[in-house]
């Protein structure tokens, strides 16, 4: 895939910032302001009560205002990205971008503040005066060496975290990369020679952090535009740089690079030549972080030294040193424990957390964030991807614990299990709804077979299934292909040890599978010749046969191919539950306003009233597995008789049939969509409705209505879908859709496992031995 030209990128960036409305941020209210009472509570006279509470106890600001989740991103525009001193107004797009990253990756609200202040004193006076407004200060794009003094003075004057990300964010990622590189090459930090090109804010911060982690000052050599930083040099020196002055006659980068274990480049393009890389020690680490053009391009460095490990600041190469890996999550942990500073202990905790995460098998979300293939831990994967949702789960708790242990937490976290669970709900929006299903699945692990066992998403899901001990996986796939893809994607699972494998090309059970297929489908046109061919070529058929033969407890398919093709095989092999007339599909939509199930989104084009009542009753069983009480609404264009049409009469009759057969299920209908979701709206139409609160199961009149509603909610409400959950098969069998993610497969594995537990009444068994 070719990269866009600079001109194309500029045009696209301008359009992105200009349309549909200027900028990247807006402010939204978090409380209702719909009537006079709301206004009285939000402003006068009600607002006096929280004001007086905070005046009596300033700590109340954390619980009565947004301050504890509000960060200021502050810049004076003197060192903006690679653009230099372009001024505070021109820096605003960058600061808005930083705010967006805080919100996206850590749920932190931000005001970007661009200040017309070009002296240390004025910056310090301006920023320190903001303390009552914010829970933390993120300094950004302030030139060195003034930035050192500004941060030091602000940290001394303010009782909230002050963090210059250009310095410490870069330093933390570099520290994690170096820690993992040394783990791989068997070297120790106190013993290695470090040569640094650049002596600005990021470079000095990196070196200071490395020293605090154990590097020796006498092993560190610094070069800048004026050459080697040495004792007696008078040009371009400051007190922060002088710490690393060496007593030496060497004057150039080429003079000091020989035997270096680590090259740290935070300087300019192409300053590290191939012959310099050749002069480095064995298995060197090259951190060429100049952007967009690094100190040496990775292919040049690798050609000079095939044993080198290489990091850059670019997103189109592995091992990107990107500050978004840490700053949102460091602030998340600091804010959540009320830290009064971000100290060395908290930075060390972040380094350790990031380094450890890189050593773990990669998340499926990493692949979603990048077009290139992801790798497992190794020279090409020293640091995690910025799209890994586990970053917040690792860094924020580690930082909060370090703050507590070092005595700077004003609101210590009492329960870290609960805290981590809250973070997980942010990282994985399905976490809260899926939690009871996951918990139940773990109690009695069952065997789940995946028809598309060679698919990357399945393999990534299986990795987590095993980590969470949700089920014993069985994969349909060719061993050589499965093994190669596991290796390619950096996973740690092994066939035979962690999961079972059915090889469609050569399985000893082939003949018996053929006979099983003939037994169940022989009277539906499946001849012996057809059976032999299909059992070799159709993974869904193999998975379904494994389930009916008792070799698997549940099956998942549909990741490749058309839904109805898979459904045909499930219908002919697995069949229906007793008394069920046909299948139906139940789709769960997790939105910011709650979780709602919609049926039937996939199977029956125009179900009768009797069929709709059947679907609703079967759906209620699935909903209860989520620890939710089913509240069923039969949705229509009609509100309790407001229209008299064939469709409204059908929905009215379906509601009556369900009440007659299952009076224990809370349900009502026919009703419009807003009436189903709003109790207030419903009471205006029918005060004595059988349904209380908002409906969480919406039974639609047709497949068209259900599928259109599902697709629109998914898109417009940015909803997270779970399913489809297939209703009515004799054994647990679920047909997913082609767009499903590895996380979606994981969620449906838990759903299938719990269903299998309940169907089979299995006793607890250890299937992981």
PDB file of C-alpha atoms in Angstrom, residues 342-486:
ATOM      1  CA  UNK A 342       4.067  12.365  39.284  1.00  0.00           C
ATOM      2  CA  UNK A 343       7.318  11.199  40.843  1.00  0.00           C
ATOM      3  CA  UNK A 344      10.145   8.838  39.897  1.00  0.00           C
ATOM      4  CA  UNK A 345       8.457   5.842  41.514  1.00  0.00           C
ATOM      5  CA  UNK A 346       5.363   6.364  39.335  1.00  0.00           C
ATOM      6  CA  UNK A 347       7.484   6.712  36.192  1.00  0.00           C
ATOM      7  CA  UNK A 348       9.385   3.522  37.059  1.00  0.00           C
ATOM      8  CA  UNK A 349       6.072   1.720  37.551  1.00  0.00           C
ATOM      9  CA  UNK A 350       4.971   2.858  34.095  1.00  0.00           C
ATOM     10  CA  UNK A 351       8.214   1.633  32.535  1.00  0.00           C
ATOM     11  CA  UNK A 352       7.794  -1.797  34.122  1.00  0.00           C
ATOM     12  CA  UNK A 353       4.128  -2.071  33.124  1.00  0.00           C
ATOM     13  CA  UNK A 354       4.788  -1.163  29.489  1.00  0.00           C
ATOM     14  CA  UNK A 355       7.779  -3.498  29.242  1.00  0.00           C
ATOM     15  CA  UNK A 356       5.803  -6.398  30.706  1.00  0.00           C
ATOM     16  CA  UNK A 357       2.843  -5.835  28.384  1.00  0.00           C
ATOM     17  CA  UNK A 358       5.154  -6.076  25.357  1.00  0.00           C
ATOM     18  CA  UNK A 359       6.207  -9.520  26.582  1.00  0.00           C
ATOM     19  CA  UNK A 360       2.607 -10.761  26.664  1.00  0.00           C
ATOM     20  CA  UNK A 361       0.822 -12.176  23.569  1.00  0.00           C
ATOM     21  CA  UNK A 362      -0.553  -9.290  21.455  1.00  0.00           C
ATOM     22  CA  UNK A 363      -4.191  -8.209  21.653  1.00  0.00           C
ATOM     23  CA  UNK A 364      -6.539  -8.521  18.662  1.00  0.00           C
ATOM     24  CA  UNK A 365      -7.160  -4.776  18.928  1.00  0.00           C
ATOM     25  CA  UNK A 366      -3.520  -4.213  17.966  1.00  0.00           C
ATOM     26  CA  UNK A 367      -4.180  -5.803  14.597  1.00  0.00           C
ATOM     27  CA  UNK A 368      -7.269  -3.642  14.175  1.00  0.00           C
ATOM     28  CA  UNK A 369      -5.164  -0.521  14.671  1.00  0.00           C
ATOM     29  CA  UNK A 370      -2.506  -1.374  12.088  1.00  0.00           C
ATOM     30  CA  UNK A 371      -2.587  -2.865   8.616  1.00  0.00           C
ATOM     31  CA  UNK A 372       0.713  -4.691   9.088  1.00  0.00           C
ATOM     32  CA  UNK A 373       0.951  -8.034  10.804  1.00  0.00           C
ATOM     33  CA  UNK A 374       1.577  -7.946  14.528  1.00  0.00           C
ATOM     34  CA  UNK A 375       4.362  -9.906  16.132  1.00  0.00           C
ATOM     35  CA  UNK A 376       5.051 -11.554  19.414  1.00  0.00           C
ATOM     36  CA  UNK A 377       7.685 -10.297  21.839  1.00  0.00           C
ATOM     37  CA  UNK A 378      11.089 -10.050  20.226  1.00  0.00           C
ATOM     38  CA  UNK A 379      13.453  -7.651  18.450  1.00  0.00           C
ATOM     39  CA  UNK A 380      10.601  -6.446  16.218  1.00  0.00           C
ATOM     40  CA  UNK A 381       8.208  -5.951  19.129  1.00  0.00           C
ATOM     41  CA  UNK A 382       9.995  -4.408  22.108  1.00  0.00           C
ATOM     42  CA  UNK A 383       7.124  -2.115  23.063  1.00  0.00           C
ATOM     43  CA  UNK A 384       3.327  -2.505  22.805  1.00  0.00           C
ATOM     44  CA  UNK A 385       1.134  -0.932  20.175  1.00  0.00           C
ATOM     45  CA  UNK A 386      -0.620   2.318  21.158  1.00  0.00           C
ATOM     46  CA  UNK A 387      -3.876   0.594  20.137  1.00  0.00           C
ATOM     47  CA  UNK A 388      -3.537  -2.147  22.750  1.00  0.00           C
ATOM     48  CA  UNK A 389      -6.562  -1.694  25.069  1.00  0.00           C
ATOM     49  CA  UNK A 390      -4.669  -3.411  27.892  1.00  0.00           C
ATOM     50  CA  UNK A 391      -2.357  -0.399  28.335  1.00  0.00           C
ATOM     51  CA  UNK A 392      -4.828   1.314  30.641  1.00  0.00           C
ATOM     52  CA  UNK A 393      -5.329  -1.911  32.625  1.00  0.00           C
ATOM     53  CA  UNK A 394      -1.591  -2.257  33.275  1.00  0.00           C
ATOM     54  CA  UNK A 395      -0.248   1.290  33.564  1.00  0.00           C
ATOM     55  CA  UNK A 396      -2.974   3.110  35.517  1.00  0.00           C
ATOM     56  CA  UNK A 397      -3.109   0.635  38.459  1.00  0.00           C
ATOM     57  CA  UNK A 398       0.697   0.381  38.551  1.00  0.00           C
ATOM     58  CA  UNK A 399       1.028   4.176  38.674  1.00  0.00           C
ATOM     59  CA  UNK A 400      -1.687   4.503  41.331  1.00  0.00           C
ATOM     60  CA  UNK A 401      -0.025   1.850  43.500  1.00  0.00           C
ATOM     61  CA  UNK A 402       3.343   3.580  43.161  1.00  0.00           C
ATOM     62  CA  UNK A 403       1.742   6.903  44.127  1.00  0.00           C
ATOM     63  CA  UNK A 404       0.229   5.314  47.212  1.00  0.00           C
ATOM     64  CA  UNK A 405       3.451   3.565  48.209  1.00  0.00           C
ATOM     65  CA  UNK A 406       5.491   6.733  47.729  1.00  0.00           C
ATOM     66  CA  UNK A 407       3.084   8.831  49.796  1.00  0.00           C
ATOM     67  CA  UNK A 408       1.704  11.237  47.169  1.00  0.00           C
ATOM     68  CA  UNK A 409      -1.846   9.797  46.873  1.00  0.00           C
ATOM     69  CA  UNK A 410      -4.448  11.988  48.592  1.00  0.00           C
ATOM     70  CA  UNK A 411      -7.316   9.588  47.759  1.00  0.00           C
ATOM     71  CA  UNK A 412      -5.826   6.070  47.990  1.00  0.00           C
ATOM     72  CA  UNK A 413      -7.669   3.367  46.072  1.00  0.00           C
ATOM     73  CA  UNK A 414      -9.202   0.933  48.546  1.00  0.00           C
ATOM     74  CA  UNK A 415     -10.077  -1.948  46.236  1.00  0.00           C
ATOM     75  CA  UNK A 416      -7.808  -2.531  43.239  1.00  0.00           C
ATOM     76  CA  UNK A 417      -9.914  -5.422  41.930  1.00  0.00           C
ATOM     77  CA  UNK A 418     -12.895  -3.100  41.681  1.00  0.00           C
ATOM     78  CA  UNK A 419     -10.728  -0.323  40.235  1.00  0.00           C
ATOM     79  CA  UNK A 420      -9.308  -2.609  37.556  1.00  0.00           C
ATOM     80  CA  UNK A 421     -12.804  -3.845  36.726  1.00  0.00           C
ATOM     81  CA  UNK A 422     -13.897  -0.227  36.159  1.00  0.00           C
ATOM     82  CA  UNK A 423     -10.925   0.337  33.875  1.00  0.00           C
ATOM     83  CA  UNK A 424     -11.759  -2.861  32.010  1.00  0.00           C
ATOM     84  CA  UNK A 425     -15.278  -1.633  31.397  1.00  0.00           C
ATOM     85  CA  UNK A 426     -13.747   1.443  29.773  1.00  0.00           C
ATOM     86  CA  UNK A 427     -11.185  -0.532  27.778  1.00  0.00           C
ATOM     87  CA  UNK A 428     -13.705  -3.156  26.656  1.00  0.00           C
ATOM     88  CA  UNK A 429     -17.187  -1.689  26.548  1.00  0.00           C
ATOM     89  CA  UNK A 430     -18.645  -5.177  26.715  1.00  0.00           C
ATOM     90  CA  UNK A 431     -16.960  -5.811  30.074  1.00  0.00           C
ATOM     91  CA  UNK A 432     -19.845  -4.945  32.413  1.00  0.00           C
ATOM     92  CA  UNK A 433     -22.576  -6.741  30.466  1.00  0.00           C
ATOM     93  CA  UNK A 434     -20.415  -9.775  29.735  1.00  0.00           C
ATOM     94  CA  UNK A 435     -18.959 -10.106  33.242  1.00  0.00           C
ATOM     95  CA  UNK A 436     -21.606 -12.505  34.667  1.00  0.00           C
ATOM     96  CA  UNK A 437     -21.421 -14.660  31.530  1.00  0.00           C
ATOM     97  CA  UNK A 438     -17.631 -14.886  31.770  1.00  0.00           C
ATOM     98  CA  UNK A 439     -17.826 -15.699  35.476  1.00  0.00           C
ATOM     99  CA  UNK A 440     -20.321 -18.510  34.866  1.00  0.00           C
ATOM    100  CA  UNK A 441     -18.359 -19.922  31.922  1.00  0.00           C
ATOM    101  CA  UNK A 442     -15.245 -20.274  34.095  1.00  0.00           C
ATOM    102  CA  UNK A 443     -17.016 -22.416  36.699  1.00  0.00           C
ATOM    103  CA  UNK A 444     -17.567 -25.454  34.450  1.00  0.00           C
ATOM    104  CA  UNK A 445     -15.404 -25.223  31.318  1.00  0.00           C
ATOM    105  CA  UNK A 446     -16.870 -26.974  28.286  1.00  0.00           C
ATOM    106  CA  UNK A 447     -15.527 -27.868  24.830  1.00  0.00           C
ATOM    107  CA  UNK A 448     -16.187 -25.249  22.140  1.00  0.00           C
ATOM    108  CA  UNK A 449     -15.366 -26.018  18.514  1.00  0.00           C
ATOM    109  CA  UNK A 450     -14.515 -23.244  16.032  1.00  0.00           C
ATOM    110  CA  UNK A 451     -15.222 -24.069  12.393  1.00  0.00           C
ATOM    111  CA  UNK A 452     -12.853 -21.413  11.011  1.00  0.00           C
ATOM    112  CA  UNK A 453      -9.882 -22.470  13.116  1.00  0.00           C
ATOM    113  CA  UNK A 454      -7.318 -21.001  10.718  1.00  0.00           C
ATOM    114  CA  UNK A 455      -8.743 -17.478  10.900  1.00  0.00           C
ATOM    115  CA  UNK A 456      -6.577 -14.919  12.692  1.00  0.00           C
ATOM    116  CA  UNK A 457      -9.492 -13.625  14.761  1.00  0.00           C
ATOM    117  CA  UNK A 458     -10.303 -17.122  15.983  1.00  0.00           C
ATOM    118  CA  UNK A 459      -6.687 -17.761  16.955  1.00  0.00           C
ATOM    119  CA  UNK A 460      -6.472 -14.475  18.851  1.00  0.00           C
ATOM    120  CA  UNK A 461      -9.773 -15.214  20.592  1.00  0.00           C
ATOM    121  CA  UNK A 462      -8.608 -18.719  21.518  1.00  0.00           C
ATOM    122  CA  UNK A 463      -5.487 -17.224  23.124  1.00  0.00           C
ATOM    123  CA  UNK A 464      -7.702 -15.217  25.488  1.00  0.00           C
ATOM    124  CA  UNK A 465     -10.208 -18.069  25.946  1.00  0.00           C
ATOM    125  CA  UNK A 466      -7.332 -20.120  27.352  1.00  0.00           C
ATOM    126  CA  UNK A 467      -5.967 -17.278  29.467  1.00  0.00           C
ATOM    127  CA  UNK A 468      -9.427 -16.700  30.943  1.00  0.00           C
ATOM    128  CA  UNK A 469     -10.121 -20.468  31.175  1.00  0.00           C
ATOM    129  CA  UNK A 470     -13.510 -20.043  29.556  1.00  0.00           C
ATOM    130  CA  UNK A 471     -13.504 -23.289  27.556  1.00  0.00           C
ATOM    131  CA  UNK A 472     -11.411 -26.054  26.059  1.00  0.00           C
ATOM    132  CA  UNK A 473     -11.070 -25.001  22.395  1.00  0.00           C
ATOM    133  CA  UNK A 474     -11.256 -27.353  19.414  1.00  0.00           C
ATOM    134  CA  UNK A 475     -10.212 -25.901  16.055  1.00  0.00           C
ATOM    135  CA  UNK A 476     -11.027 -27.133  12.567  1.00  0.00           C
ATOM    136  CA  UNK A 477      -7.968 -26.398  10.463  1.00  0.00           C
ATOM    137  CA  UNK A 478      -4.851 -27.668   8.772  1.00  0.00           C
ATOM    138  CA  UNK A 479      -2.073 -28.108  11.341  1.00  0.00           C
ATOM    139  CA  UNK A 480       0.645 -26.491   9.228  1.00  0.00           C
ATOM    140  CA  UNK A 481      -1.497 -23.432   8.521  1.00  0.00           C
ATOM    141  CA  UNK A 482      -2.619 -23.060  12.137  1.00  0.00           C
ATOM    142  CA  UNK A 483       0.929 -23.411  13.430  1.00  0.00           C
ATOM    143  CA  UNK A 484       2.322 -20.907  10.922  1.00  0.00           C
ATOM    144  CA  UNK A 485      -0.328 -18.330  11.757  1.00  0.00           C
ATOM    145  CA  UNK A 486       0.107 -18.739  15.492  1.00  0.00           C
TER     146      UNK A 486
END
